[in-house]
PDB file of C-alpha atoms in Angstrom:
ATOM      1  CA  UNK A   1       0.000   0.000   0.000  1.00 34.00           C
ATOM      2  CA  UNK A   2       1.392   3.445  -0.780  1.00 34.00           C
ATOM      3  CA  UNK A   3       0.172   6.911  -1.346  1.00 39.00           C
ATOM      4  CA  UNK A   4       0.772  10.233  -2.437  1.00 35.00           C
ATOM      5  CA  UNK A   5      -1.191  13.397  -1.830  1.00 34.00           C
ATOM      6  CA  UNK A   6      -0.057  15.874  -4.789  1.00 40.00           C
ATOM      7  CA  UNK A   7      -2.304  13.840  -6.831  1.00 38.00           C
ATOM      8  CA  UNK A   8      -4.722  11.132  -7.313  1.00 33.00           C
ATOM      9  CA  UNK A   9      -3.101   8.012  -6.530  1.00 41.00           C
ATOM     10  CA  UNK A  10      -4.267   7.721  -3.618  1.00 38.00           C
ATOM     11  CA  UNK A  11      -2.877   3.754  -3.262  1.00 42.00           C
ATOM     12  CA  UNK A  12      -3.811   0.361  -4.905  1.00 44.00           C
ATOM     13  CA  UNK A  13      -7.217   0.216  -3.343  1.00 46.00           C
ATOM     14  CA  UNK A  14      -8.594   3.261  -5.934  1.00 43.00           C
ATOM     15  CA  UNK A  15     -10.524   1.918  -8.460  1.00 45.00           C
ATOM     16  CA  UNK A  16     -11.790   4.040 -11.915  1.00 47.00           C
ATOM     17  CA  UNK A  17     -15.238   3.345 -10.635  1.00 50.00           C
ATOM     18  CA  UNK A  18     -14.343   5.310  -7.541  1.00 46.00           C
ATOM     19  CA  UNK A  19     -11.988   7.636  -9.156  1.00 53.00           C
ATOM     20  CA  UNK A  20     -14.146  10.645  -9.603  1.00 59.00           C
ATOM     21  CA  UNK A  21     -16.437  10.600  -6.943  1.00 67.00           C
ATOM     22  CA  UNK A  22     -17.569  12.930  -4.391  1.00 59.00           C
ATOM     23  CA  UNK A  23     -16.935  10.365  -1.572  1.00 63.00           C
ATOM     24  CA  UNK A  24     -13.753   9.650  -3.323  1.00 62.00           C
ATOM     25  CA  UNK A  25     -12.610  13.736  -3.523  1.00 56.00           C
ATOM     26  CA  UNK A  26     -13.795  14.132   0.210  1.00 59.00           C
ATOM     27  CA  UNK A  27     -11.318  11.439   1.037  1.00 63.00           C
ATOM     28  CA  UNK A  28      -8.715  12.425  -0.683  1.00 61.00           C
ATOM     29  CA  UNK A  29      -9.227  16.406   0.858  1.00 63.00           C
ATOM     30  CA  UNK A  30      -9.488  14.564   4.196  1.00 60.00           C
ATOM     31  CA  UNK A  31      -6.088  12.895   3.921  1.00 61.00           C
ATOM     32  CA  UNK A  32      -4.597  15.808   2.413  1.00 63.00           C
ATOM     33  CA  UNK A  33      -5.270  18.217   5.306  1.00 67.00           C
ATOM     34  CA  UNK A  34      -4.195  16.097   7.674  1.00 63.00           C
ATOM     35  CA  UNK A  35      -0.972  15.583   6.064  1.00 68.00           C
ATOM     36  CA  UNK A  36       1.957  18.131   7.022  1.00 65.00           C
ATOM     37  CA  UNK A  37       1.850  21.144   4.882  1.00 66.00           C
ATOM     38  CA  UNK A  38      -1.361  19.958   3.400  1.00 69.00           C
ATOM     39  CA  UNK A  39       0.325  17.810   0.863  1.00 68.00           C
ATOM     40  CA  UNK A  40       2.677  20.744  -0.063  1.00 74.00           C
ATOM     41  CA  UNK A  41       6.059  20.292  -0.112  1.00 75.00           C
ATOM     42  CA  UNK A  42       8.391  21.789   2.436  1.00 75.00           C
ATOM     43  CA  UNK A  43      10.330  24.521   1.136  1.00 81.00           C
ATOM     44  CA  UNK A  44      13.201  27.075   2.644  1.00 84.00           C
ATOM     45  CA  UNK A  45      11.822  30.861   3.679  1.00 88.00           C
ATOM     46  CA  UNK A  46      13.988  33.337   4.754  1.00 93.00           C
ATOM     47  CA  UNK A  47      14.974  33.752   8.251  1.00 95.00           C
ATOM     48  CA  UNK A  48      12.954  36.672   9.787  1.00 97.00           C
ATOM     49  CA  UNK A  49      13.161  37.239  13.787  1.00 98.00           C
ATOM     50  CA  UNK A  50       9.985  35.385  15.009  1.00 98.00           C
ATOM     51  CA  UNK A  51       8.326  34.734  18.649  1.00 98.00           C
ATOM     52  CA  UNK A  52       7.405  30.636  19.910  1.00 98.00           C
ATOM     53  CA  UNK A  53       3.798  30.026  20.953  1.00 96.00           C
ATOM     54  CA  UNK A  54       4.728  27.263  23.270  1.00 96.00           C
ATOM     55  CA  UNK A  55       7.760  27.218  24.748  1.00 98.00           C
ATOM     56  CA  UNK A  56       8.863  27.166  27.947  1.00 98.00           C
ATOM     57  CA  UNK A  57       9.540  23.168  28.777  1.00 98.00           C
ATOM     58  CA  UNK A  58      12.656  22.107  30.545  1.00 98.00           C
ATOM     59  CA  UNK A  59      14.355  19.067  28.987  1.00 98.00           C
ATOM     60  CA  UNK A  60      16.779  16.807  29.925  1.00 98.00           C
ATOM     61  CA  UNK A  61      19.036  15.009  27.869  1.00 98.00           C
ATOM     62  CA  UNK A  62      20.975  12.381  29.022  1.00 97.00           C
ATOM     63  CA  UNK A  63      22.588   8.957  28.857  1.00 96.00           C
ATOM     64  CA  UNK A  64      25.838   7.055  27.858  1.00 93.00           C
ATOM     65  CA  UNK A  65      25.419   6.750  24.353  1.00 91.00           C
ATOM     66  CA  UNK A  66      26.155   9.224  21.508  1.00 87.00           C
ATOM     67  CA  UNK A  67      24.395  11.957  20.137  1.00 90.00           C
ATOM     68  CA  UNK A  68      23.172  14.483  23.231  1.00 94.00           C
ATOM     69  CA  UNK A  69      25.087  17.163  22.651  1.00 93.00           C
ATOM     70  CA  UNK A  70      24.221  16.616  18.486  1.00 94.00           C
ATOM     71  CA  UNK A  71      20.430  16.075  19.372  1.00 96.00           C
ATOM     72  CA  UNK A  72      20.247  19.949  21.609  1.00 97.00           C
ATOM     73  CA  UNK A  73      22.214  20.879  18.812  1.00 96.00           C
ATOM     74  CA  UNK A  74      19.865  20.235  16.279  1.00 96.00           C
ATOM     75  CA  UNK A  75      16.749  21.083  18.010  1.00 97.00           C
ATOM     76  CA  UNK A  76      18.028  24.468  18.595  1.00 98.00           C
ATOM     77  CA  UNK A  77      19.082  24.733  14.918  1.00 97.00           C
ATOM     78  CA  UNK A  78      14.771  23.820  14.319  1.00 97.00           C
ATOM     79  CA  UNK A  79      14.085  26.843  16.656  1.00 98.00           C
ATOM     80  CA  UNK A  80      16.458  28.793  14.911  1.00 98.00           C
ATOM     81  CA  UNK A  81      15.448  28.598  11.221  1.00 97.00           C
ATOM     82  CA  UNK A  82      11.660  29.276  12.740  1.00 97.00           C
ATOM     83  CA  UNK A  83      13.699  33.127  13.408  1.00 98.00           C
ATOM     84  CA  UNK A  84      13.588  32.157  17.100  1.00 98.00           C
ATOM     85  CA  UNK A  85      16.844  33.479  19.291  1.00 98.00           C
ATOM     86  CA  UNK A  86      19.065  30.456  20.700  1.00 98.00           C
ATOM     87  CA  UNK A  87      22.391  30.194  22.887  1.00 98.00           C
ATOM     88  CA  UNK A  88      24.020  27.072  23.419  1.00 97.00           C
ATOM     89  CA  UNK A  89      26.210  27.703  26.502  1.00 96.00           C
ATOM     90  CA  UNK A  90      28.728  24.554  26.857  1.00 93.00           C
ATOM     91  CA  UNK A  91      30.137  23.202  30.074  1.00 90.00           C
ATOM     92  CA  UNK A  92      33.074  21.120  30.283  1.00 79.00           C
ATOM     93  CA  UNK A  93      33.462  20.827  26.534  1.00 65.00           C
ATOM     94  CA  UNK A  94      37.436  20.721  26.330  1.00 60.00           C
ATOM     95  CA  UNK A  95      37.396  17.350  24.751  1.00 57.00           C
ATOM     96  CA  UNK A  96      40.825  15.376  24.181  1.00 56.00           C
ATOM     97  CA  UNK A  97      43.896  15.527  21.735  1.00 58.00           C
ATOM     98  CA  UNK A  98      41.495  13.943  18.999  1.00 57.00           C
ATOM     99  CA  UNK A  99      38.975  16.734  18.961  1.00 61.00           C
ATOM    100  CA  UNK A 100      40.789  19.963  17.024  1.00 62.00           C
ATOM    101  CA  UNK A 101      40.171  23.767  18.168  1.00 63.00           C
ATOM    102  CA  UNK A 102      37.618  24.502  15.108  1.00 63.00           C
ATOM    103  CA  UNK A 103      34.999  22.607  15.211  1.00 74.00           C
ATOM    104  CA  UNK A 104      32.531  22.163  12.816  1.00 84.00           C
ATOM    105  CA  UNK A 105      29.246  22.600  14.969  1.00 88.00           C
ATOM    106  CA  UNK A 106      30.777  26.139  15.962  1.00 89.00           C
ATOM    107  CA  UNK A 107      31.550  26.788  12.390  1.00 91.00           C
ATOM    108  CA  UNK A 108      27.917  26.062  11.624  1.00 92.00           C
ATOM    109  CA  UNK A 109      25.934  28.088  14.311  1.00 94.00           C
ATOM    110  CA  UNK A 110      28.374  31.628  13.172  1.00 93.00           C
ATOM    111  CA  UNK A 111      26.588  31.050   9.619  1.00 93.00           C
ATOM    112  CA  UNK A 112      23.331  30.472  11.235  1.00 94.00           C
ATOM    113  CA  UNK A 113      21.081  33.196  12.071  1.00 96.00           C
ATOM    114  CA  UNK A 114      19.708  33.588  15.261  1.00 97.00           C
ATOM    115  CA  UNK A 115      21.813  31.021  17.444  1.00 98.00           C
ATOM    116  CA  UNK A 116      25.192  31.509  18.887  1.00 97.00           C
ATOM    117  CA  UNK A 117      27.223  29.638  21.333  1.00 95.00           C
ATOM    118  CA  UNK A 118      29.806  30.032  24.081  1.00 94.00           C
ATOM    119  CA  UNK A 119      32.274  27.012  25.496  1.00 89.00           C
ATOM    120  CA  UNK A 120      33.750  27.325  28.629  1.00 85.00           C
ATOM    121  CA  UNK A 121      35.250  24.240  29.312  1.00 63.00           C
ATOM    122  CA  UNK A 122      39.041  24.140  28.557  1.00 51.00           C
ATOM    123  CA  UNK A 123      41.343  20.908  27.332  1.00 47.00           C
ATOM    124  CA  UNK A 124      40.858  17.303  28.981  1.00 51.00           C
ATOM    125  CA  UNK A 125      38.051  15.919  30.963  1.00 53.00           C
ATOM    126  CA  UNK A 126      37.678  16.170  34.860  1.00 46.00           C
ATOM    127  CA  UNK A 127      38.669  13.140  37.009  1.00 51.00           C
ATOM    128  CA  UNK A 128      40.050  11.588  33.810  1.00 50.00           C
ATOM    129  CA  UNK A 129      44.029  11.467  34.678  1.00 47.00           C
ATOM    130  CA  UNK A 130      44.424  13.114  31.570  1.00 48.00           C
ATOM    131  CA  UNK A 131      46.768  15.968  32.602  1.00 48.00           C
ATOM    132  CA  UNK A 132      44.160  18.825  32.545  1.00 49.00           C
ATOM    133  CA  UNK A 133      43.979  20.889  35.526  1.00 54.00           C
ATOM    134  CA  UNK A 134      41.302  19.423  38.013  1.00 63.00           C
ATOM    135  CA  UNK A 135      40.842  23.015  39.560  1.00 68.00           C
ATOM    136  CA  UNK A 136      40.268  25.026  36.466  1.00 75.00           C
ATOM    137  CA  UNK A 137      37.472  22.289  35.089  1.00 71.00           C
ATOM    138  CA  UNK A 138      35.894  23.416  38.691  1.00 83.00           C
ATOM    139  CA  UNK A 139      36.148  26.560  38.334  1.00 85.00           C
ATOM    140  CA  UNK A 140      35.395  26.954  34.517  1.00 86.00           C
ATOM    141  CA  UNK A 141      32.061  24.890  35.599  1.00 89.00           C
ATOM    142  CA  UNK A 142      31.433  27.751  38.455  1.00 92.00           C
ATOM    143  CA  UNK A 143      31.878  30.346  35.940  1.00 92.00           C
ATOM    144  CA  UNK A 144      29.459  28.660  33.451  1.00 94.00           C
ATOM    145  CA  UNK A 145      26.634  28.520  35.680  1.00 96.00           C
ATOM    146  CA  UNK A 146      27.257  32.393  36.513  1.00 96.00           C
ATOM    147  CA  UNK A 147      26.979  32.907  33.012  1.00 97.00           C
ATOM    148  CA  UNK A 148      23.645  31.086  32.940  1.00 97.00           C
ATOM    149  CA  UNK A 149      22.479  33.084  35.405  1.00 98.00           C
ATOM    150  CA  UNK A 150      23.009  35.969  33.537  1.00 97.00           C
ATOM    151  CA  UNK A 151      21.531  34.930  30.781  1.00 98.00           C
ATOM    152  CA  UNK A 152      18.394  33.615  32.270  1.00 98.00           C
ATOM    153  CA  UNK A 153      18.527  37.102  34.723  1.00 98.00           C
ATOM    154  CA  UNK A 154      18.052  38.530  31.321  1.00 97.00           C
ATOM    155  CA  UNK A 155      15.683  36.743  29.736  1.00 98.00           C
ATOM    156  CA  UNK A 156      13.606  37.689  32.777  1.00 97.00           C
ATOM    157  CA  UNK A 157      13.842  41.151  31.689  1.00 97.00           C
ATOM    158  CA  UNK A 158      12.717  41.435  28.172  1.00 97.00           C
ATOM    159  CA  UNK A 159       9.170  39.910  26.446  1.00 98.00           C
ATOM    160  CA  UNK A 160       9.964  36.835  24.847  1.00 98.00           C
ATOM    161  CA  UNK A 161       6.448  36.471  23.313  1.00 97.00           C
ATOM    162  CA  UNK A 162       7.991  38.840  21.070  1.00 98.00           C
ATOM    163  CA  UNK A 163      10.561  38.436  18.008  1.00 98.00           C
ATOM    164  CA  UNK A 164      14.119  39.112  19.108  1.00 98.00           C
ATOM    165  CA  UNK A 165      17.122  40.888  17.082  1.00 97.00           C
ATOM    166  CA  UNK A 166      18.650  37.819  15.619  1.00 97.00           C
ATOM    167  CA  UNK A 167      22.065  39.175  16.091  1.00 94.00           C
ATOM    168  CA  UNK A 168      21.776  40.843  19.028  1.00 96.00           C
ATOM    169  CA  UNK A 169      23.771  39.380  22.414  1.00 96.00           C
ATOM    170  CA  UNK A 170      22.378  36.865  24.661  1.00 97.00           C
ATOM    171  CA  UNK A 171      21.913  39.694  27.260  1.00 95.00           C
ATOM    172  CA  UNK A 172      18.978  40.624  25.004  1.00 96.00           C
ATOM    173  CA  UNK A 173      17.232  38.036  25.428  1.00 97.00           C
ATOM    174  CA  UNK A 174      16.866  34.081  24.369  1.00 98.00           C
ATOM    175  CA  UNK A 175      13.867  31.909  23.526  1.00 98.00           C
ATOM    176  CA  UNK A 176      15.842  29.110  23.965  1.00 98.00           C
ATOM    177  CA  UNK A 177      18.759  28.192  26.349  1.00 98.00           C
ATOM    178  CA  UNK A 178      20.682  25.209  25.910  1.00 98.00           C
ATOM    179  CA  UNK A 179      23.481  24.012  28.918  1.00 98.00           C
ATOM    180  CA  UNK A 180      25.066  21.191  27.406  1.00 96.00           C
ATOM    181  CA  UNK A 181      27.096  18.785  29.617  1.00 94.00           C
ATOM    182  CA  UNK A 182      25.448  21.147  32.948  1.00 96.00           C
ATOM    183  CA  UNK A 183      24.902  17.325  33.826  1.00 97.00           C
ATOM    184  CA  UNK A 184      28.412  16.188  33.618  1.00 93.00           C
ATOM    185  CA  UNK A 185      29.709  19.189  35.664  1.00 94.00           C
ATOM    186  CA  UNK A 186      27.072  18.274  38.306  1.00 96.00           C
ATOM    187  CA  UNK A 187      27.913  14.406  38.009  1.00 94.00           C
ATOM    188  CA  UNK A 188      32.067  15.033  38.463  1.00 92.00           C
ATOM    189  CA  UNK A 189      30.745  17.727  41.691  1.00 93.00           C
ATOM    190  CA  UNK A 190      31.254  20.365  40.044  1.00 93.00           C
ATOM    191  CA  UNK A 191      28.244  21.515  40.581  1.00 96.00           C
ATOM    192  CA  UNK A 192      25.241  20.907  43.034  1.00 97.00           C
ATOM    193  CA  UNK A 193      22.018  19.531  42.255  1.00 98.00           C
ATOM    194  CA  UNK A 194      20.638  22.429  44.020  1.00 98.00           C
ATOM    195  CA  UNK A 195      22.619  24.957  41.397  1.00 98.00           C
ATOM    196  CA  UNK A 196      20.596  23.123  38.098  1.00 98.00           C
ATOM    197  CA  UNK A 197      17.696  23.104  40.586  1.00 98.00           C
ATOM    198  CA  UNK A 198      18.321  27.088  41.222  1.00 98.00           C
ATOM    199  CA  UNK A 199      18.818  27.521  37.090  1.00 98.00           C
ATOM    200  CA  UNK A 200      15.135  26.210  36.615  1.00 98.00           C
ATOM    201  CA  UNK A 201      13.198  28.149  39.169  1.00 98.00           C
ATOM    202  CA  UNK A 202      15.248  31.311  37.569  1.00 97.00           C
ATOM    203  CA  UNK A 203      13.685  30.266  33.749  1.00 98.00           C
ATOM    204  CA  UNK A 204      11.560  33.043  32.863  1.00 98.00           C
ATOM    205  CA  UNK A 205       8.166  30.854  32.170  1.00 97.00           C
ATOM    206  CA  UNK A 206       8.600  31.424  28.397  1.00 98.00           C
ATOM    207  CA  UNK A 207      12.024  30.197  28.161  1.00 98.00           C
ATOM    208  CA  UNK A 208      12.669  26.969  27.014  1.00 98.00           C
ATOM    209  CA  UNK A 209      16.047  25.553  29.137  1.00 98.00           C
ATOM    210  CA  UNK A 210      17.389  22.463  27.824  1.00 98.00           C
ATOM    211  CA  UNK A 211      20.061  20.744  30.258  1.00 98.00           C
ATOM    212  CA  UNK A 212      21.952  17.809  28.815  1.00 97.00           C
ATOM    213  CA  UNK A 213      25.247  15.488  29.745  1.00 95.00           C
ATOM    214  CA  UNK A 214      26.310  12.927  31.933  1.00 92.00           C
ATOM    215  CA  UNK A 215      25.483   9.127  32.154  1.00 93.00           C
ATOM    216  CA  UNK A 216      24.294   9.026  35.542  1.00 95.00           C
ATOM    217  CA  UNK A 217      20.509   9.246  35.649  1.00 97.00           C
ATOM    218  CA  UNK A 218      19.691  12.751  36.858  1.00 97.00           C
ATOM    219  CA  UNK A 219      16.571  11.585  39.168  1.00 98.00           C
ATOM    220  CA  UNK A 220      16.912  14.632  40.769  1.00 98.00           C
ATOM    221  CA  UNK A 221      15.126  16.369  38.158  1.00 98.00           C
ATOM    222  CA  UNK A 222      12.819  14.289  37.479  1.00 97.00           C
ATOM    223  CA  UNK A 223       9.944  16.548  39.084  1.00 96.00           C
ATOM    224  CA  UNK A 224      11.733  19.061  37.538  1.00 97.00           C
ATOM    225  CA  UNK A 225      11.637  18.467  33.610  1.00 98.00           C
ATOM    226  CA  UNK A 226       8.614  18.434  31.145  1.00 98.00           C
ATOM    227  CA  UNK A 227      10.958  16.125  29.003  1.00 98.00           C
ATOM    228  CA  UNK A 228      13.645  13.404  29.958  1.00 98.00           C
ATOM    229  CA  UNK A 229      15.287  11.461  27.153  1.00 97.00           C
ATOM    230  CA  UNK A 230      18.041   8.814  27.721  1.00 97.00           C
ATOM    231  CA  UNK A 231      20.148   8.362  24.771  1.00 94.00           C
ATOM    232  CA  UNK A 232      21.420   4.928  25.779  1.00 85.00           C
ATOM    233  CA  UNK A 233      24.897   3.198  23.785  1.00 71.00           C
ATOM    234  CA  UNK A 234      24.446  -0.220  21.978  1.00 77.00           C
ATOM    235  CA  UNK A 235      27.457  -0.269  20.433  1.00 81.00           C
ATOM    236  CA  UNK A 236      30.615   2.804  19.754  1.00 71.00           C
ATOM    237  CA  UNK A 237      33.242   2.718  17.406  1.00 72.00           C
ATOM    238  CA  UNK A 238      35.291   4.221  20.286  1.00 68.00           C
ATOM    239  CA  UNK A 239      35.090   0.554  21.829  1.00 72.00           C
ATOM    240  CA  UNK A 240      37.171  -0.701  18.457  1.00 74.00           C
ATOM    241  CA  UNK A 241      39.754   2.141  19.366  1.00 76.00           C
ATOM    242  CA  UNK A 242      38.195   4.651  16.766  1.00 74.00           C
ATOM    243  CA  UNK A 243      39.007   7.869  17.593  1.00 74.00           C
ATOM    244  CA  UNK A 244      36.662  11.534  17.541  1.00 72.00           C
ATOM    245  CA  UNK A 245      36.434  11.887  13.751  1.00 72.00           C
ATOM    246  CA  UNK A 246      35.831  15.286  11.701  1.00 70.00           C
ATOM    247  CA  UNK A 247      31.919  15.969  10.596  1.00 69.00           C
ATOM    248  CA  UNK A 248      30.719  12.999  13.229  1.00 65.00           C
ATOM    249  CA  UNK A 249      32.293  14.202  16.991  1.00 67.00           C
ATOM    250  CA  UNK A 250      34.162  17.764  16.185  1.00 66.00           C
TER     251      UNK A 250
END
């Protein structure tokens, strides 16, 4: 069985008996309008600053497999081509000798319009014996969640039912707020449960916060978050001895 709504194949079940009549348009209208776009394909618009009807959530995103960090990533690129503002502020991002300095997801958010990013973690991971400074991943994680506090503190102060300049600074004002590996920094105690705890009772109610890292569950939030995914690993290349590769990790 297949179908297609820009015309009137409407599957193997249409006969030319039934082709042309009213029953048969109704049901084809019917399916139509309850098909994305109406049956229309998707195409690009231009980028024009924009306000969300609905936002306002907390997620969580967390789990030992791959792909959190891509998957908050992504979503905030969807908010951002609907002209909505976004800031992706990263904790404990240094990475290892694998992972270069440019990277392409930072590449991609400059060209993008409406989202921009800061990364305040700094070479290594903590508790890893990996020769990074244990005291500078703590207090590169305290500085982070200052600097979500000011940018929520902000967000408090501007109406974010409203369209925001798409290139103005985070201190203006964000729809969307995503901490990426805030988890991780509280899992190594770097932070408190009571600090991400503080970060959602300062989310304007319009502001959507998404929090993701760690592999520990984070049951602490889980009266806490509209949204809790675990992005669990079957199997990683890294097990093989593959390293971070460019396009796929960096």
């Amino acid at each position: 069985m297949y179908g297609r709504v820009d015309g009137w194949d409407m599957g193997e079940d249409r006969t030319p008996e039934t082709a042309d009549t009213p029953e048969s348009v109704a049901s084809t209208e019917a399916v139509i309008e309850n098909t994305p776009g109406q049956g229309r394909t998707p195409e690009a618009e231009r980028i024009e600053p924009a306000a969300p009807d609905e936002f306002g959530l907390v997620q969580v995103w967390w789990g030992d497999g791959k792909g959190k960090t891509t998957a908050t990533l992504g979503m905030g690129m969807r908010a951002a081509g609907h002209g909505y503002r976004v800031h992706v502020l990263q904790f404990m991002k240094g990475g290892a000798s694998s992972v270069e300095a440019v990277r392409g997801e930072y590449n991609a958010i400059d060209a993008l319009p409406g989202m921009s990013y800061e990364n305040l973690g700094h070479y290594g991971w903590h508790g890893m014996a990996d020769g990074s400074d244990e005291a500078q991943h703590e207090a590169e994680a305290q500085a982070g969640l200052e600097r979500a506090r000011e940018v929520l503190t902000a967000a408090s102060e501007v109406d974010l039912g409203a369209p925001l300049d798409l290139d103005g600074d985070p201190e203006d004002g964000v729809h969307m707020l995503v901490l990426d590996e805030v988890l991780y920094a509280v899992e190594r105690d770097l932070l408190s449960e009571d600090d991400v705890h503080d970060l959602i009772d300062a989310k304007p109610a319009d502001l959507e916060l998404v929090l993701s890292g760690g592999h520990d569950e984070p049951t602490y939030l889980e009266k806490r978050a509209d949204l809790i995914t675990n992005v669990r690993k079957e199997k990683h290349p890294i097990e093989d001895g593959q390293r971070a590769r460019r396009g796929t990790e960096f």
